PDB file of C-alpha atoms in Angstrom:
ATOM      1  CA  ARG H1207      44.966 -34.100  45.505  1.00 76.00           C
ATOM      2  CA  LYS H1208      46.189 -33.536  49.073  1.00 85.00           C
ATOM      3  CA  GLU H1209      43.947 -33.882  52.259  1.00 92.00           C
ATOM      4  CA  VAL H1210      44.350 -30.233  53.483  1.00 95.00           C
ATOM      5  CA  GLU H1211      45.331 -28.145  51.053  1.00 95.00           C
ATOM      6  CA  GLN H1212      47.230 -24.389  51.945  1.00 94.00           C
ATOM      7  CA  ASP H1213      49.092 -21.548  50.209  1.00 88.00           C
ATOM      8  CA  PRO H1214      52.606 -22.088  50.912  1.00 87.00           C
ATOM      9  CA  GLY H1215      53.904 -18.697  50.664  1.00 87.00           C
ATOM     10  CA  PRO H1216      55.970 -17.276  51.495  1.00 92.00           C
ATOM     11  CA  PHE H1217      53.682 -13.957  52.808  1.00 94.00           C
ATOM     12  CA  ASN H1218      56.043 -11.195  53.072  1.00 96.00           C
ATOM     13  CA  VAL H1219      53.842  -8.090  54.872  1.00 97.00           C
ATOM     14  CA  PRO H1220      55.118  -5.295  56.627  1.00 97.00           C
ATOM     15  CA  GLU H1221      55.029  -4.609  60.650  1.00 98.00           C
ATOM     16  CA  GLY H1222      51.143  -3.623  61.308  1.00 98.00           C
ATOM     17  CA  ALA H1223      49.384  -5.686  58.297  1.00 98.00           C
ATOM     18  CA  THR H1224      46.777  -7.406  58.312  1.00 98.00           C
ATOM     19  CA  VAL H1225      47.172 -10.925  56.832  1.00 97.00           C
ATOM     20  CA  ALA H1226      44.961 -13.792  55.661  1.00 96.00           C
ATOM     21  CA  PHE H1227      45.353 -17.291  55.277  1.00 96.00           C
ATOM     22  CA  ASN H1228      43.109 -20.057  53.913  1.00 95.00           C
ATOM     23  CA  CYS H1229      42.971 -23.611  53.687  1.00 96.00           C
ATOM     24  CA  THR H1230      40.587 -26.405  52.410  1.00 96.00           C
ATOM     25  CA  TYR H1231      39.729 -29.969  53.445  1.00 96.00           C
ATOM     26  CA  SER H1232      38.567 -32.826  51.499  1.00 94.00           C
ATOM     27  CA  ASN H1233      37.250 -35.533  54.151  1.00 89.00           C
ATOM     28  CA  SER H1234      33.554 -33.986  54.966  1.00 85.00           C
ATOM     29  CA  ALA H1235      33.621 -36.106  58.236  1.00 87.00           C
ATOM     30  CA  SER H1236      36.678 -34.571  59.696  1.00 86.00           C
ATOM     31  CA  GLN H1237      36.223 -33.683  63.214  1.00 85.00           C
ATOM     32  CA  SER H1238      38.230 -30.741  64.793  1.00 93.00           C
ATOM     33  CA  PHE H1239      40.050 -27.769  62.985  1.00 95.00           C
ATOM     34  CA  PHE H1240      42.754 -26.282  64.198  1.00 95.00           C
ATOM     35  CA  TRP H1241      45.792 -23.800  63.415  1.00 97.00           C
ATOM     36  CA  TYR H1242      49.499 -24.518  64.851  1.00 96.00           C
ATOM     37  CA  ARG H1243      52.503 -22.463  64.587  1.00 96.00           C
ATOM     38  CA  GLN H1244      55.774 -24.059  63.626  1.00 95.00           C
ATOM     39  CA  ASP H1245      58.953 -21.832  64.224  1.00 95.00           C
ATOM     40  CA  CYS H1246      62.413 -23.001  62.370  1.00 89.00           C
ATOM     41  CA  ARG H1247      61.321 -27.003  61.922  1.00 78.00           C
ATOM     42  CA  LYS H1248      60.922 -27.193  66.068  1.00 93.00           C
ATOM     43  CA  GLU H1249      57.914 -28.650  67.506  1.00 95.00           C
ATOM     44  CA  PRO H1250      54.485 -27.502  66.495  1.00 95.00           C
ATOM     45  CA  LYS H1251      52.508 -25.569  68.778  1.00 95.00           C
ATOM     46  CA  LEU H1252      48.711 -25.135  68.809  1.00 94.00           C
ATOM     47  CA  LEU H1253      47.593 -21.545  67.980  1.00 96.00           C
ATOM     48  CA  MET H1254      44.173 -21.905  68.236  1.00 95.00           C
ATOM     49  CA  SER H1255      40.896 -24.103  68.117  1.00 93.00           C
ATOM     50  CA  VAL H1256      38.637 -23.220  64.859  1.00 94.00           C
ATOM     51  CA  TYR H1257      34.584 -23.258  65.314  1.00 88.00           C
ATOM     52  CA  SER H1258      32.011 -22.540  62.905  1.00 88.00           C
ATOM     53  CA  SER H1259      30.924 -19.625  64.727  1.00 88.00           C
ATOM     54  CA  GLY H1260      34.203 -17.750  64.639  1.00 89.00           C
ATOM     55  CA  ASN H1261      36.548 -17.295  67.364  1.00 92.00           C
ATOM     56  CA  GLU H1262      38.836 -14.761  68.090  1.00 95.00           C
ATOM     57  CA  ASP H1263      41.527 -14.788  70.386  1.00 94.00           C
ATOM     58  CA  GLY H1264      43.333 -11.191  70.546  1.00 96.00           C
ATOM     59  CA  ARG H1265      44.746 -10.262  67.247  1.00 98.00           C
ATOM     60  CA  PHE H1266      44.151 -13.869  65.941  1.00 98.00           C
ATOM     61  CA  THR H1267      40.551 -14.430  64.456  1.00 97.00           C
ATOM     62  CA  ALA H1268      39.679 -17.980  63.115  1.00 97.00           C
ATOM     63  CA  GLN H1269      36.749 -19.283  60.923  1.00 96.00           C
ATOM     64  CA  LEU H1270      35.298 -22.565  59.659  1.00 95.00           C
ATOM     65  CA  ASN H1271      32.791 -23.108  57.223  1.00 94.00           C
ATOM     66  CA  ARG H1272      31.805 -26.792  56.988  1.00 93.00           C
ATOM     67  CA  ALA H1273      29.700 -26.371  53.985  1.00 92.00           C
ATOM     68  CA  SER H1274      32.957 -25.407  51.502  1.00 93.00           C
ATOM     69  CA  GLN H1275      35.138 -27.467  53.855  1.00 94.00           C
ATOM     70  CA  TYR H1276      37.120 -24.323  54.106  1.00 95.00           C
ATOM     71  CA  ILE H1277      39.205 -23.056  57.273  1.00 96.00           C
ATOM     72  CA  SER H1278      40.746 -19.423  57.447  1.00 96.00           C
ATOM     73  CA  LEU H1279      42.902 -17.639  59.509  1.00 97.00           C
ATOM     74  CA  LEU H1280      43.265 -13.251  60.099  1.00 97.00           C
ATOM     75  CA  ILE H1281      46.114 -11.817  61.793  1.00 98.00           C
ATOM     76  CA  ARG H1282      45.429  -7.967  62.591  1.00 98.00           C
ATOM     77  CA  ASP H1283      48.416  -5.863  63.400  1.00 98.00           C
ATOM     78  CA  SER H1284      51.342  -8.143  62.467  1.00 98.00           C
ATOM     79  CA  LYS H1285      54.072  -8.092  64.546  1.00 98.00           C
ATOM     80  CA  LEU H1286      57.896  -9.227  63.836  1.00 98.00           C
ATOM     81  CA  SER H1287      56.858 -12.151  65.931  1.00 97.00           C
ATOM     82  CA  ASP H1288      54.542 -13.288  63.731  1.00 98.00           C
ATOM     83  CA  SER H1289      57.219 -14.611  61.559  1.00 97.00           C
ATOM     84  CA  ALA H1290      56.724 -18.412  61.364  1.00 97.00           C
ATOM     85  CA  THR H1291      54.416 -20.962  59.531  1.00 95.00           C
ATOM     86  CA  TYR H1292      51.289 -21.597  60.143  1.00 97.00           C
ATOM     87  CA  LEU H1293      50.212 -24.803  59.557  1.00 96.00           C
ATOM     88  CA  CYS H1294      46.343 -25.580  59.099  1.00 97.00           C
ATOM     89  CA  VAL H1295      45.270 -28.529  60.893  1.00 96.00           C
ATOM     90  CA  VAL H1296      42.631 -31.315  60.980  1.00 96.00           C
ATOM     91  CA  ARG H1297      41.373 -33.909  63.323  1.00 94.00           C
ATOM     92  CA  GLU H1298      40.100 -37.391  62.496  1.00 92.00           C
ATOM     93  CA  TYR H1299      37.866 -39.174  64.261  1.00 90.00           C
ATOM     94  CA  THR H1300      40.599 -41.624  65.464  1.00 90.00           C
ATOM     95  CA  GLY H1301      42.446 -38.347  66.724  1.00 93.00           C
ATOM     96  CA  LYS H1302      44.773 -38.426  64.457  1.00 94.00           C
ATOM     97  CA  LEU H1303      45.997 -35.267  62.795  1.00 96.00           C
ATOM     98  CA  ILE H1304      46.316 -34.123  59.446  1.00 96.00           C
ATOM     99  CA  PHE H1305      48.712 -31.239  58.112  1.00 95.00           C
ATOM    100  CA  GLY H1306      48.121 -28.847  55.530  1.00 95.00           C
ATOM    101  CA  GLN H1307      51.776 -28.171  53.784  1.00 93.00           C
ATOM    102  CA  GLY H1308      52.199 -25.026  55.926  1.00 94.00           C
ATOM    103  CA  THR H1309      52.065 -20.826  54.977  1.00 94.00           C
ATOM    104  CA  THR H1310      55.027 -19.378  55.605  1.00 95.00           C
ATOM    105  CA  LEU H1311      54.774 -15.905  57.051  1.00 97.00           C
ATOM    106  CA  GLN H1312      57.803 -13.204  57.138  1.00 97.00           C
ATOM    107  CA  VAL H1313      56.643  -9.605  58.411  1.00 98.00           C
ATOM    108  CA  LYS H1314      59.401  -7.130  57.852  1.00 97.00           C
ATOM    109  CA  PRO H1315      60.442  -4.016  59.993  1.00 95.00           C
TER     110      PRO H1315
ATOM    111  CA  GLY Y 325      56.764 -34.857  83.243  1.00 64.00           C
ATOM    112  CA  GLU Y 326      54.939 -32.008  82.471  1.00 88.00           C
ATOM    113  CA  GLU Y 327      56.621 -32.181  78.954  1.00 94.00           C
ATOM    114  CA  VAL Y 328      56.706 -34.562  76.245  1.00 97.00           C
ATOM    115  CA  ALA Y 329      60.311 -35.818  75.788  1.00 97.00           C
ATOM    116  CA  GLN Y 330      61.943 -37.040  72.803  1.00 98.00           C
ATOM    117  CA  THR Y 331      65.885 -38.531  72.049  1.00 98.00           C
ATOM    118  CA  PRO Y 332      67.732 -38.397  70.798  1.00 98.00           C
ATOM    119  CA  LYS Y 333      67.547 -35.152  69.237  1.00 97.00           C
ATOM    120  CA  HIS Y 334      69.626 -36.225  66.327  1.00 97.00           C
ATOM    121  CA  LEU Y 335      70.551 -39.140  64.915  1.00 98.00           C
ATOM    122  CA  VAL Y 336      72.918 -40.075  62.096  1.00 98.00           C
ATOM    123  CA  ARG Y 337      72.814 -43.362  60.099  1.00 98.00           C
ATOM    124  CA  GLY Y 338      74.091 -44.916  57.233  1.00 97.00           C
ATOM    125  CA  GLU Y 339      71.857 -46.703  54.682  1.00 97.00           C
ATOM    126  CA  GLY Y 340      70.970 -50.188  56.006  1.00 97.00           C
ATOM    127  CA  GLN Y 341      71.364 -49.380  59.464  1.00 98.00           C
ATOM    128  CA  LYS Y 342      68.994 -49.344  62.342  1.00 98.00           C
ATOM    129  CA  ALA Y 343      67.622 -46.220  63.709  1.00 98.00           C
ATOM    130  CA  LYS Y 344      65.720 -46.187  67.202  1.00 98.00           C
ATOM    131  CA  LEU Y 345      63.761 -43.338  68.611  1.00 98.00           C
ATOM    132  CA  TYR Y 346      62.261 -42.738  71.986  1.00 98.00           C
ATOM    133  CA  CYS Y 347      59.420 -40.929  73.209  1.00 98.00           C
ATOM    134  CA  ALA Y 348      58.021 -40.773  76.977  1.00 97.00           C
ATOM    135  CA  PRO Y 349      54.495 -39.116  77.089  1.00 96.00           C
ATOM    136  CA  ILE Y 350      53.269 -36.532  79.499  1.00 95.00           C
ATOM    137  CA  LYS Y 351      52.493 -38.610  82.921  1.00 93.00           C
ATOM    138  CA  GLY Y 352      48.855 -39.508  82.903  1.00 93.00           C
ATOM    139  CA  HIS Y 353      48.654 -39.266  78.813  1.00 95.00           C
ATOM    140  CA  SER Y 354      47.272 -42.504  77.608  1.00 95.00           C
ATOM    141  CA  TYR Y 355      47.526 -41.451  74.009  1.00 96.00           C
ATOM    142  CA  VAL Y 356      50.950 -41.368  71.982  1.00 97.00           C
ATOM    143  CA  PHE Y 357      51.061 -40.431  68.467  1.00 98.00           C
ATOM    144  CA  TRP Y 358      53.944 -40.447  66.163  1.00 98.00           C
ATOM    145  CA  TYR Y 359      54.373 -38.446  62.958  1.00 98.00           C
ATOM    146  CA  GLN Y 360      57.281 -37.503  60.543  1.00 97.00           C
ATOM    147  CA  GLN Y 361      57.990 -34.499  58.744  1.00 96.00           C
ATOM    148  CA  VAL Y 362      60.056 -34.251  55.518  1.00 92.00           C
ATOM    149  CA  LEU Y 363      61.297 -31.397  53.880  1.00 77.00           C
ATOM    150  CA  LYS Y 364      58.650 -29.079  52.604  1.00 67.00           C
ATOM    151  CA  ASN Y 365      56.910 -28.912  56.029  1.00 71.00           C
ATOM    152  CA  GLU Y 366      55.306 -32.169  55.089  1.00 82.00           C
ATOM    153  CA  PHE Y 367      53.551 -34.221  58.217  1.00 93.00           C
ATOM    154  CA  LYS Y 368      52.872 -37.605  57.961  1.00 95.00           C
ATOM    155  CA  PHE Y 369      50.734 -39.701  60.785  1.00 97.00           C
ATOM    156  CA  LEU Y 370      52.431 -42.857  61.446  1.00 98.00           C
ATOM    157  CA  ILE Y 371      50.834 -44.603  64.331  1.00 98.00           C
ATOM    158  CA  SER Y 372      48.965 -44.168  67.260  1.00 97.00           C
ATOM    159  CA  PHE Y 373      48.809 -45.910  70.816  1.00 97.00           C
ATOM    160  CA  GLN Y 374      46.516 -45.918  73.611  1.00 96.00           C
ATOM    161  CA  ASN Y 375      48.880 -47.356  76.577  1.00 95.00           C
ATOM    162  CA  GLU Y 376      50.662 -50.133  75.578  1.00 95.00           C
ATOM    163  CA  ASN Y 377      47.707 -50.803  72.856  1.00 96.00           C
ATOM    164  CA  VAL Y 378      48.654 -49.520  68.958  1.00 96.00           C
ATOM    165  CA  PHE Y 379      45.227 -47.852  68.416  1.00 95.00           C
ATOM    166  CA  ASP Y 380      45.613 -46.274  64.535  1.00 96.00           C
ATOM    167  CA  GLU Y 381      48.302 -48.066  62.185  1.00 96.00           C
ATOM    168  CA  THR Y 382      47.005 -46.381  59.126  1.00 94.00           C
ATOM    169  CA  GLY Y 383      50.044 -44.139  58.343  1.00 94.00           C
ATOM    170  CA  MET Y 384      52.840 -46.943  59.583  1.00 95.00           C
ATOM    171  CA  PRO Y 385      54.466 -48.324  56.130  1.00 93.00           C
ATOM    172  CA  LYS Y 386      54.286 -51.972  56.065  1.00 85.00           C
ATOM    173  CA  GLU Y 387      57.935 -52.857  56.006  1.00 92.00           C
ATOM    174  CA  ARG Y 388      60.930 -51.661  58.222  1.00 96.00           C
ATOM    175  CA  PHE Y 389      58.525 -49.571  60.521  1.00 97.00           C
ATOM    176  CA  SER Y 390      57.861 -50.677  63.432  1.00 97.00           C
ATOM    177  CA  ALA Y 391      56.584 -49.148  67.175  1.00 98.00           C
ATOM    178  CA  LYS Y 392      56.240 -49.765  70.747  1.00 97.00           C
ATOM    179  CA  CYS Y 393      54.642 -48.465  73.933  1.00 97.00           C
ATOM    180  CA  LEU Y 394      55.465 -50.527  77.001  1.00 94.00           C
ATOM    181  CA  PRO Y 395      54.402 -50.194  80.238  1.00 90.00           C
ATOM    182  CA  ASN Y 396      57.045 -48.005  82.373  1.00 89.00           C
ATOM    183  CA  SER Y 397      59.140 -47.443  79.567  1.00 93.00           C
ATOM    184  CA  PRO Y 398      59.504 -45.069  76.717  1.00 96.00           C
ATOM    185  CA  CYS Y 399      57.969 -45.379  73.262  1.00 98.00           C
ATOM    186  CA  SER Y 400      59.778 -46.589  70.969  1.00 98.00           C
ATOM    187  CA  LEU Y 401      59.776 -46.014  67.196  1.00 98.00           C
ATOM    188  CA  GLU Y 402      62.205 -48.315  64.935  1.00 98.00           C
ATOM    189  CA  ILE Y 403      63.653 -48.209  61.347  1.00 97.00           C
ATOM    190  CA  GLN Y 404      65.182 -51.482  60.102  1.00 94.00           C
ATOM    191  CA  ALA Y 405      67.341 -50.849  57.150  1.00 94.00           C
ATOM    192  CA  THR Y 406      66.812 -47.351  57.029  1.00 97.00           C
ATOM    193  CA  LYS Y 407      66.918 -45.470  53.713  1.00 96.00           C
ATOM    194  CA  LEU Y 408      67.227 -42.075  52.491  1.00 96.00           C
ATOM    195  CA  GLU Y 409      63.872 -41.327  52.048  1.00 94.00           C
ATOM    196  CA  ASP Y 410      63.736 -41.359  56.041  1.00 96.00           C
ATOM    197  CA  SER Y 411      65.654 -38.354  56.570  1.00 96.00           C
ATOM    198  CA  ALA Y 412      62.888 -36.499  58.359  1.00 96.00           C
ATOM    199  CA  VAL Y 413      62.230 -35.202  61.900  1.00 96.00           C
ATOM    200  CA  TYR Y 414      60.191 -37.389  63.769  1.00 98.00           C
ATOM    201  CA  PHE Y 415      57.551 -35.570  66.154  1.00 98.00           C
ATOM    202  CA  CYS Y 416      55.948 -37.347  68.750  1.00 98.00           C
ATOM    203  CA  ALA Y 417      52.788 -36.182  70.879  1.00 97.00           C
ATOM    204  CA  SER Y 418      50.613 -37.224  73.505  1.00 96.00           C
ATOM    205  CA  SER Y 419      47.195 -36.544  75.027  1.00 95.00           C
ATOM    206  CA  PRO Y 420      45.004 -37.410  77.717  1.00 93.00           C
ATOM    207  CA  TYR Y 421      42.207 -38.540  75.419  1.00 89.00           C
ATOM    208  CA  GLN Y 422      41.497 -39.369  72.170  1.00 85.00           C
ATOM    209  CA  SER Y 423      40.084 -36.155  71.248  1.00 83.00           C
ATOM    210  CA  TYR Y 424      42.014 -34.035  73.100  1.00 86.00           C
ATOM    211  CA  GLU Y 425      44.456 -31.395  72.359  1.00 89.00           C
ATOM    212  CA  GLN Y 426      48.297 -33.266  71.673  1.00 94.00           C
ATOM    213  CA  TYR Y 427      51.137 -31.829  73.192  1.00 94.00           C
ATOM    214  CA  PHE Y 428      54.360 -32.233  70.908  1.00 96.00           C
ATOM    215  CA  GLY Y 429      57.644 -33.141  72.003  1.00 97.00           C
ATOM    216  CA  PRO Y 430      60.948 -31.097  70.206  1.00 97.00           C
ATOM    217  CA  GLY Y 431      61.294 -33.957  67.714  1.00 97.00           C
ATOM    218  CA  THR Y 432      64.460 -36.480  66.966  1.00 97.00           C
ATOM    219  CA  ARG Y 433      66.083 -35.295  63.445  1.00 96.00           C
ATOM    220  CA  LEU Y 434      67.083 -38.565  61.615  1.00 97.00           C
ATOM    221  CA  THR Y 435      69.611 -38.176  58.891  1.00 97.00           C
ATOM    222  CA  VAL Y 436      70.094 -40.982  56.858  1.00 97.00           C
ATOM    223  CA  THR Y 437      73.606 -40.972  54.522  1.00 96.00           C
TER     224      THR Y 437
END
C-alpha cells in the first residue's frame, strides 16, 4: 500500500466547474500536510498547507481529517490556468516529504 | 542566491556510465533534500542534509548512489554505473529549517540509454 494515495484522474472539467480531490495517508504520525501543484514535470510548487480547521485561499479550500487520515482540496470556479497535476504531500518528522502519485486536472473552455 | 539552482538541466548517459548532478541551495538554507521523480509522477525521497552532515538517508539506494554537501560548494548526487531505471527527473529542495517549506529547484532530467 502506498503511503499517500490519490486518484490519478484525469479530471476533465469545464471552466467554472467545482472540482474536489481527495487523498489518504497511512502514517498516523505524519506531521504536516500540503497540496502542491506541478506543471508539465517542472518543479512542484506549494499551493497551500492543510489544517484540521480547514483553510481557504481564494478559490481553493483544503481540509484535513486526522482521525480518518484524509485530506481534501476543493477548487471552485475552475480556470483554464488551473490545469495541472495536484500532488498531495505529507511531511514526516525528519522533514522529508512523501508525495502521492498526483491527480491530473484538465480544465476545458 | 534566491532560488535553488540545479545543473545540468539534462544529462544523457549510457548504461554503466557515471552521472553527477549538482544543487546550489538558497543562501542561508541549512537543509537540502533530494527527490527522484520517475514516470507516472512517482516522487521518491532519497536523502537530506543539514549543512554538510547527512540528516536522513533512508531513501538512498544502498548501491551506486552517493551524495555530498561540502562547505562552499554545491551539493552533489552521484550515480555510479547508471541503469535504465535510473532515468528520472532529480529534484533538489532547500529549507532554512527541518520543518519549514521546501523550495524546489528546476530539476535535472537524467536519461540512461
